């Protein structure tokens, strides 16, 4: 999975590209956490094609770390299958998700 | 960094080291996965590893002699992708049927401690029968964000149990949920459960089972499944096919989330657990796990090596053998500690008290261990205190002051009395008062009796008053299956009827049953769907019906709103009056807590022909005020006048409910009643009166 920063001004957008599973989730999590600064952040998930059980945990740790830092964090544009996983498992209640980047920007303002 | 995180050996390209001998099953360790298994008769053991859903293993790694201590094999394998992994064991040993050893090293065996199973990931998907390894162990992630949740600590007295089948609860289109027939779907119905007011949901078996076990086609070619699930494949794993996310093997998270949401809404969760037998059947049944791991330890065998069948399902788990006892205890502790489950109902629990030769024990080590286990201290333990081998222990189940029981006598006495059978007035009065004749509170406490009129076995409450006879032809056994002693009454017509007088009587009889159940001392249990008149079309044993016979028809909620509202009001009434839950702090001066009455107050008629019962409870409200409740029952086909008991000065009886009044059965505002007059109790009717200051 590739992690890239697509925007970094008053809002930071970190994009995930690929599958988030046991082979990638630890590294991705560490990389994303290392990119956290004291500013509102969007994790852009449009190109994240799959999230496994360990992937869910990495996302949750991102959310909890952000909360602990007092940093606003939103997950934007997860694909339908991924949102489905969040809803079925109940993780949706702990991950703030919105359908688009624009919705995310609104949520963070 | 620990010094035991490095491999010590290699086997081909796999790096290994001796594993965790104190652990059972698999777990993730730094750098790898640990696998541990016990077998008393194994000469050798091999770990078999598969990629997800693959027929052939990608590795078969023997446990070297140094990886065995006593009868335990343990190995850590490094650098495994544990999400793309399924595993099993080949175990070699002696085959000597008469001695109880049936080792077969060609069978790939499921880990008996597997916390996650693959193989039946989506309900009803036809398996590949050529696959030699049908139910596959997987490595589980057991961390979960409980956000402060714990098993609920409310007293057992407050339990109002709702018995439901996970799939049947929401599978029908009419349920309106997104994730039909699943744990997630059940979660979507939590607002409904809260509105109804129940305080605990009891789920039919959710331990992994095979819906295709024993499946067959009926005359029309429709598949009949193992739908109820009383046949366990894996005791530590939630059924994947009940999870919307089962296809991704995320059932653990989905189920834990269900528990968390139930608890947030003050609803406990009780699991129906089946330790009396397993899905391996007898000598003709499949090798799943126990048979091939340690047959004579896990099963009660005859001296010739055959399987005792006290369960009626082919085999009997050897519950009081030390190893099996430990497994059962570990299992329950696991579900409480890891899943925050609030209690268990034990199917055919009399088997848990049988010795290794099948004889009943007066002091069964398993039951004693469960009663005193510290982790299980707050869990409700409910026994179905009989088995299929003739051991009937209602009232005599070895309880250690801890166990509750399904009070089968409550069901039978109340059903018979309500339809007008003679000779039951005294018994029913005892049932309402808490069945102290069966469960002496000195030994059994206040919560030993689980009172029920319906459960998954038998008619629904609607069908109890719509059918005189069972209609089980759809089950394919020529209507020979199912109980023949339902003590039901069709109210004048067999089955579906559009005559309003018949349906009025049916609804009234349902309300009668609900009133008695929810004002009786003990723990009431309601069958899911009874609160809106759900029907199974007269089928009293739909264990194999995965269709509209078994699925709740939520369209009935609108059609029978009258019944739902009545149940809702009755549940609220029960919660409002501590004396009904044996939680009253004190008694009004000069009154006993419970008193029996007849057409005249303070005079109870025990004669066989009496059909009129009055039970009065006298206690205190939560504010410490005197509180009197009178339940009047007339099971006669003619109305009768009754005198209500005299109250202290300044108290006045108010009628709260009268089942003879159709939609107005439960009054929105209680109506004062003049005690100088007789109350005319209608035929087949029940009233509740309440008197407070």
PDB file of C-alpha atoms in Angstrom, chain B residues 189-358:
ATOM      1  CA  UNK B 189     -33.377  -4.050  16.028  1.00  0.00           C
ATOM      2  CA  UNK B 190     -32.040  -2.854  19.380  1.00  0.00           C
ATOM      3  CA  UNK B 191     -34.311   0.216  19.387  1.00  0.00           C
ATOM      4  CA  UNK B 192     -37.278  -2.155  19.025  1.00  0.00           C
ATOM      5  CA  UNK B 193     -36.077  -4.314  21.921  1.00  0.00           C
ATOM      6  CA  UNK B 194     -35.680  -1.232  24.034  1.00  0.00           C
ATOM      7  CA  UNK B 195     -39.181  -0.103  23.161  1.00  0.00           C
ATOM      8  CA  UNK B 196     -40.568  -3.505  24.119  1.00  0.00           C
ATOM      9  CA  UNK B 197     -38.694  -3.253  27.408  1.00  0.00           C
ATOM     10  CA  UNK B 198     -37.038  -6.649  27.747  1.00  0.00           C
ATOM     11  CA  UNK B 199     -33.792  -6.695  29.704  1.00  0.00           C
ATOM     12  CA  UNK B 200     -32.013  -9.720  28.275  1.00  0.00           C
ATOM     13  CA  UNK B 201     -31.865 -11.483  24.949  1.00  0.00           C
ATOM     14  CA  UNK B 202     -31.164 -15.206  24.895  1.00  0.00           C
ATOM     15  CA  UNK B 203     -29.853 -16.435  21.572  1.00  0.00           C
ATOM     16  CA  UNK B 204     -30.312 -19.941  20.221  1.00  0.00           C
ATOM     17  CA  UNK B 205     -26.882 -21.522  19.618  1.00  0.00           C
ATOM     18  CA  UNK B 206     -24.337 -19.175  18.074  1.00  0.00           C
ATOM     19  CA  UNK B 207     -21.278 -21.387  18.514  1.00  0.00           C
ATOM     20  CA  UNK B 208     -20.150 -22.470  15.072  1.00  0.00           C
ATOM     21  CA  UNK B 209     -22.375 -25.231  13.684  1.00  0.00           C
ATOM     22  CA  UNK B 210     -23.068 -26.651  10.243  1.00  0.00           C
ATOM     23  CA  UNK B 211     -26.444 -25.771   8.786  1.00  0.00           C
ATOM     24  CA  UNK B 212     -25.852 -28.531   6.234  1.00  0.00           C
ATOM     25  CA  UNK B 213     -25.583 -31.242   8.882  1.00  0.00           C
ATOM     26  CA  UNK B 214     -28.336 -33.750   8.214  1.00  0.00           C
ATOM     27  CA  UNK B 215     -29.842 -31.540   5.564  1.00  0.00           C
ATOM     28  CA  UNK B 216     -32.293 -33.065   3.120  1.00  0.00           C
ATOM     29  CA  UNK B 217     -34.892 -32.024   0.573  1.00  0.00           C
ATOM     30  CA  UNK B 218     -38.604 -32.049   1.265  1.00  0.00           C
ATOM     31  CA  UNK B 219     -41.232 -33.311  -1.188  1.00  0.00           C
ATOM     32  CA  UNK B 220     -41.177 -30.044  -3.084  1.00  0.00           C
ATOM     33  CA  UNK B 221     -37.405 -30.028  -3.356  1.00  0.00           C
ATOM     34  CA  UNK B 222     -36.943 -27.358  -0.732  1.00  0.00           C
ATOM     35  CA  UNK B 223     -33.858 -27.795   1.468  1.00  0.00           C
ATOM     36  CA  UNK B 224     -34.375 -28.576   5.137  1.00  0.00           C
ATOM     37  CA  UNK B 225     -31.390 -27.398   7.143  1.00  0.00           C
ATOM     38  CA  UNK B 226     -29.937 -27.817  10.593  1.00  0.00           C
ATOM     39  CA  UNK B 227     -31.491 -24.443  11.264  1.00  0.00           C
ATOM     40  CA  UNK B 228     -31.627 -24.216  15.043  1.00  0.00           C
ATOM     41  CA  UNK B 229     -27.995 -25.197  15.430  1.00  0.00           C
ATOM     42  CA  UNK B 230     -28.067 -27.559  18.390  1.00  0.00           C
ATOM     43  CA  UNK B 231     -24.983 -29.360  17.164  1.00  0.00           C
ATOM     44  CA  UNK B 232     -21.693 -27.700  17.952  1.00  0.00           C
ATOM     45  CA  UNK B 233     -18.671 -27.794  15.658  1.00  0.00           C
ATOM     46  CA  UNK B 234     -16.541 -25.318  17.603  1.00  0.00           C
ATOM     47  CA  UNK B 235     -17.160 -24.088  21.129  1.00  0.00           C
ATOM     48  CA  UNK B 236     -14.982 -21.008  21.051  1.00  0.00           C
ATOM     49  CA  UNK B 237     -16.052 -19.543  17.710  1.00  0.00           C
ATOM     50  CA  UNK B 238     -19.139 -17.482  16.800  1.00  0.00           C
ATOM     51  CA  UNK B 239     -20.964 -18.788  13.730  1.00  0.00           C
ATOM     52  CA  UNK B 240     -19.610 -17.109  10.613  1.00  0.00           C
ATOM     53  CA  UNK B 241     -22.827 -17.669   8.673  1.00  0.00           C
ATOM     54  CA  UNK B 242     -24.682 -15.492  11.201  1.00  0.00           C
ATOM     55  CA  UNK B 243     -22.379 -12.574  10.473  1.00  0.00           C
ATOM     56  CA  UNK B 244     -22.914 -10.104   7.666  1.00  0.00           C
ATOM     57  CA  UNK B 245     -19.111  -9.872   7.626  1.00  0.00           C
ATOM     58  CA  UNK B 246     -18.663 -13.646   7.796  1.00  0.00           C
ATOM     59  CA  UNK B 247     -17.436 -13.688   4.218  1.00  0.00           C
ATOM     60  CA  UNK B 248     -14.474 -11.598   5.450  1.00  0.00           C
ATOM     61  CA  UNK B 249     -14.120 -13.706   8.634  1.00  0.00           C
ATOM     62  CA  UNK B 250     -14.928 -10.657  10.750  1.00  0.00           C
ATOM     63  CA  UNK B 251     -17.622 -12.347  12.847  1.00  0.00           C
ATOM     64  CA  UNK B 252     -15.714 -11.840  16.088  1.00  0.00           C
ATOM     65  CA  UNK B 253     -15.775  -8.061  15.778  1.00  0.00           C
ATOM     66  CA  UNK B 254     -19.360  -8.078  14.565  1.00  0.00           C
ATOM     67  CA  UNK B 255     -20.563 -10.164  17.494  1.00  0.00           C
ATOM     68  CA  UNK B 256     -18.586  -8.189  20.074  1.00  0.00           C
ATOM     69  CA  UNK B 257     -20.044  -5.021  18.664  1.00  0.00           C
ATOM     70  CA  UNK B 258     -23.529  -6.470  19.062  1.00  0.00           C
ATOM     71  CA  UNK B 259     -22.790  -7.179  22.731  1.00  0.00           C
ATOM     72  CA  UNK B 260     -21.418  -3.674  23.225  1.00  0.00           C
ATOM     73  CA  UNK B 261     -24.523  -2.071  21.719  1.00  0.00           C
ATOM     74  CA  UNK B 262     -26.888  -4.272  23.709  1.00  0.00           C
ATOM     75  CA  UNK B 263     -25.105  -3.331  26.915  1.00  0.00           C
ATOM     76  CA  UNK B 264     -25.238   0.365  26.036  1.00  0.00           C
ATOM     77  CA  UNK B 265     -29.004  -0.118  25.970  1.00  0.00           C
ATOM     78  CA  UNK B 266     -29.043  -2.064  29.261  1.00  0.00           C
ATOM     79  CA  UNK B 267     -29.876  -5.348  27.599  1.00  0.00           C
ATOM     80  CA  UNK B 268     -27.979  -8.436  28.710  1.00  0.00           C
ATOM     81  CA  UNK B 269     -27.010 -11.246  26.399  1.00  0.00           C
ATOM     82  CA  UNK B 270     -27.411 -14.900  27.291  1.00  0.00           C
ATOM     83  CA  UNK B 271     -26.136 -17.700  25.086  1.00  0.00           C
ATOM     84  CA  UNK B 272     -27.819 -21.065  24.617  1.00  0.00           C
ATOM     85  CA  UNK B 273     -24.911 -23.492  24.864  1.00  0.00           C
ATOM     86  CA  UNK B 274     -24.833 -27.137  23.881  1.00  0.00           C
ATOM     87  CA  UNK B 275     -22.305 -29.153  25.880  1.00  0.00           C
ATOM     88  CA  UNK B 276     -24.307 -32.343  25.853  1.00  0.00           C
ATOM     89  CA  UNK B 277     -23.103 -33.562  22.461  1.00  0.00           C
ATOM     90  CA  UNK B 278     -21.119 -32.494  19.400  1.00  0.00           C
ATOM     91  CA  UNK B 279     -21.665 -32.545  15.650  1.00  0.00           C
ATOM     92  CA  UNK B 280     -19.415 -35.603  15.271  1.00  0.00           C
ATOM     93  CA  UNK B 281     -22.300 -38.027  15.836  1.00  0.00           C
ATOM     94  CA  UNK B 282     -21.575 -41.641  16.612  1.00  0.00           C
ATOM     95  CA  UNK B 283     -19.217 -44.107  14.944  1.00  0.00           C
ATOM     96  CA  UNK B 284     -20.883 -43.349  11.594  1.00  0.00           C
ATOM     97  CA  UNK B 285     -20.448 -39.597  11.980  1.00  0.00           C
ATOM     98  CA  UNK B 286     -17.619 -37.423  10.656  1.00  0.00           C
ATOM     99  CA  UNK B 287     -14.230 -36.696  12.196  1.00  0.00           C
ATOM    100  CA  UNK B 288     -14.313 -33.006  12.989  1.00  0.00           C
ATOM    101  CA  UNK B 289     -12.015 -32.639  16.007  1.00  0.00           C
ATOM    102  CA  UNK B 290     -12.570 -34.486  19.297  1.00  0.00           C
ATOM    103  CA  UNK B 291     -12.993 -37.909  17.735  1.00  0.00           C
ATOM    104  CA  UNK B 292      -9.610 -37.792  16.100  1.00  0.00           C
ATOM    105  CA  UNK B 293      -7.844 -35.973  18.930  1.00  0.00           C
ATOM    106  CA  UNK B 294      -8.905 -37.982  21.994  1.00  0.00           C
ATOM    107  CA  UNK B 295     -12.120 -39.909  21.446  1.00  0.00           C
ATOM    108  CA  UNK B 296     -12.299 -41.754  24.767  1.00  0.00           C
ATOM    109  CA  UNK B 297     -11.607 -38.607  26.760  1.00  0.00           C
ATOM    110  CA  UNK B 298     -14.194 -36.404  25.095  1.00  0.00           C
ATOM    111  CA  UNK B 299     -17.084 -38.887  24.741  1.00  0.00           C
ATOM    112  CA  UNK B 300     -18.936 -41.209  27.097  1.00  0.00           C
ATOM    113  CA  UNK B 301     -18.390 -44.637  25.568  1.00  0.00           C
ATOM    114  CA  UNK B 302     -19.826 -48.044  26.312  1.00  0.00           C
ATOM    115  CA  UNK B 303     -17.393 -50.781  27.383  1.00  0.00           C
ATOM    116  CA  UNK B 304     -17.433 -51.941  23.733  1.00  0.00           C
ATOM    117  CA  UNK B 305     -16.445 -48.513  22.470  1.00  0.00           C
ATOM    118  CA  UNK B 306     -19.804 -47.342  21.141  1.00  0.00           C
ATOM    119  CA  UNK B 307     -21.211 -43.877  21.878  1.00  0.00           C
ATOM    120  CA  UNK B 308     -23.741 -43.457  24.645  1.00  0.00           C
ATOM    121  CA  UNK B 309     -26.615 -41.373  23.330  1.00  0.00           C
ATOM    122  CA  UNK B 310     -28.105 -39.489  26.289  1.00  0.00           C
ATOM    123  CA  UNK B 311     -28.519 -36.470  24.041  1.00  0.00           C
ATOM    124  CA  UNK B 312     -30.582 -38.224  21.373  1.00  0.00           C
ATOM    125  CA  UNK B 313     -28.129 -36.812  18.817  1.00  0.00           C
ATOM    126  CA  UNK B 314     -25.608 -39.607  18.453  1.00  0.00           C
ATOM    127  CA  UNK B 315     -23.013 -38.957  21.133  1.00  0.00           C
ATOM    128  CA  UNK B 316     -22.647 -37.590  24.663  1.00  0.00           C
ATOM    129  CA  UNK B 317     -19.854 -35.274  25.734  1.00  0.00           C
ATOM    130  CA  UNK B 318     -17.941 -36.680  28.711  1.00  0.00           C
ATOM    131  CA  UNK B 319     -18.520 -33.539  30.729  1.00  0.00           C
ATOM    132  CA  UNK B 320     -17.156 -34.684  34.050  1.00  0.00           C
ATOM    133  CA  UNK B 321     -13.812 -35.944  32.750  1.00  0.00           C
ATOM    134  CA  UNK B 322     -11.156 -33.583  34.008  1.00  0.00           C
ATOM    135  CA  UNK B 323      -9.994 -32.564  30.523  1.00  0.00           C
ATOM    136  CA  UNK B 324     -13.508 -31.967  29.182  1.00  0.00           C
ATOM    137  CA  UNK B 325     -14.565 -30.188  32.350  1.00  0.00           C
ATOM    138  CA  UNK B 326     -11.599 -27.862  31.943  1.00  0.00           C
ATOM    139  CA  UNK B 327     -12.512 -27.234  28.335  1.00  0.00           C
ATOM    140  CA  UNK B 328     -16.103 -26.358  29.221  1.00  0.00           C
ATOM    141  CA  UNK B 329     -14.968 -24.090  32.027  1.00  0.00           C
ATOM    142  CA  UNK B 330     -12.421 -22.439  29.743  1.00  0.00           C
ATOM    143  CA  UNK B 331     -15.109 -21.981  27.142  1.00  0.00           C
ATOM    144  CA  UNK B 332     -17.543 -20.203  29.434  1.00  0.00           C
ATOM    145  CA  UNK B 333     -14.792 -18.109  30.967  1.00  0.00           C
ATOM    146  CA  UNK B 334     -13.673 -17.174  27.465  1.00  0.00           C
ATOM    147  CA  UNK B 335     -17.131 -15.977  26.414  1.00  0.00           C
ATOM    148  CA  UNK B 336     -17.551 -13.947  29.584  1.00  0.00           C
ATOM    149  CA  UNK B 337     -14.076 -12.420  29.609  1.00  0.00           C
ATOM    150  CA  UNK B 338     -13.596 -11.893  25.878  1.00  0.00           C
ATOM    151  CA  UNK B 339     -17.169 -11.332  24.693  1.00  0.00           C
ATOM    152  CA  UNK B 340     -18.667  -9.859  27.877  1.00  0.00           C
ATOM    153  CA  UNK B 341     -21.566 -12.316  27.715  1.00  0.00           C
ATOM    154  CA  UNK B 342     -23.913 -12.091  30.711  1.00  0.00           C
ATOM    155  CA  UNK B 343     -24.974 -15.692  31.075  1.00  0.00           C
ATOM    156  CA  UNK B 344     -25.707 -19.078  29.602  1.00  0.00           C
ATOM    157  CA  UNK B 345     -28.608 -21.442  29.150  1.00  0.00           C
ATOM    158  CA  UNK B 346     -27.438 -25.032  29.064  1.00  0.00           C
ATOM    159  CA  UNK B 347     -29.262 -27.323  26.649  1.00  0.00           C
ATOM    160  CA  UNK B 348     -30.063 -30.776  28.088  1.00  0.00           C
ATOM    161  CA  UNK B 349     -28.127 -29.808  31.182  1.00  0.00           C
ATOM    162  CA  UNK B 350     -28.801 -33.053  33.021  1.00  0.00           C
ATOM    163  CA  UNK B 351     -25.984 -34.495  30.933  1.00  0.00           C
ATOM    164  CA  UNK B 352     -23.583 -32.149  32.665  1.00  0.00           C
ATOM    165  CA  UNK B 353     -24.221 -34.100  35.843  1.00  0.00           C
ATOM    166  CA  UNK B 354     -23.560 -37.542  34.406  1.00  0.00           C
ATOM    167  CA  UNK B 355     -20.451 -39.482  35.341  1.00  0.00           C
ATOM    168  CA  UNK B 356     -17.997 -40.914  32.832  1.00  0.00           C
ATOM    169  CA  UNK B 357     -19.980 -44.127  32.773  1.00  0.00           C
ATOM    170  CA  UNK B 358     -23.239 -42.240  32.220  1.00  0.00           C
TER     171      UNK B 358
END
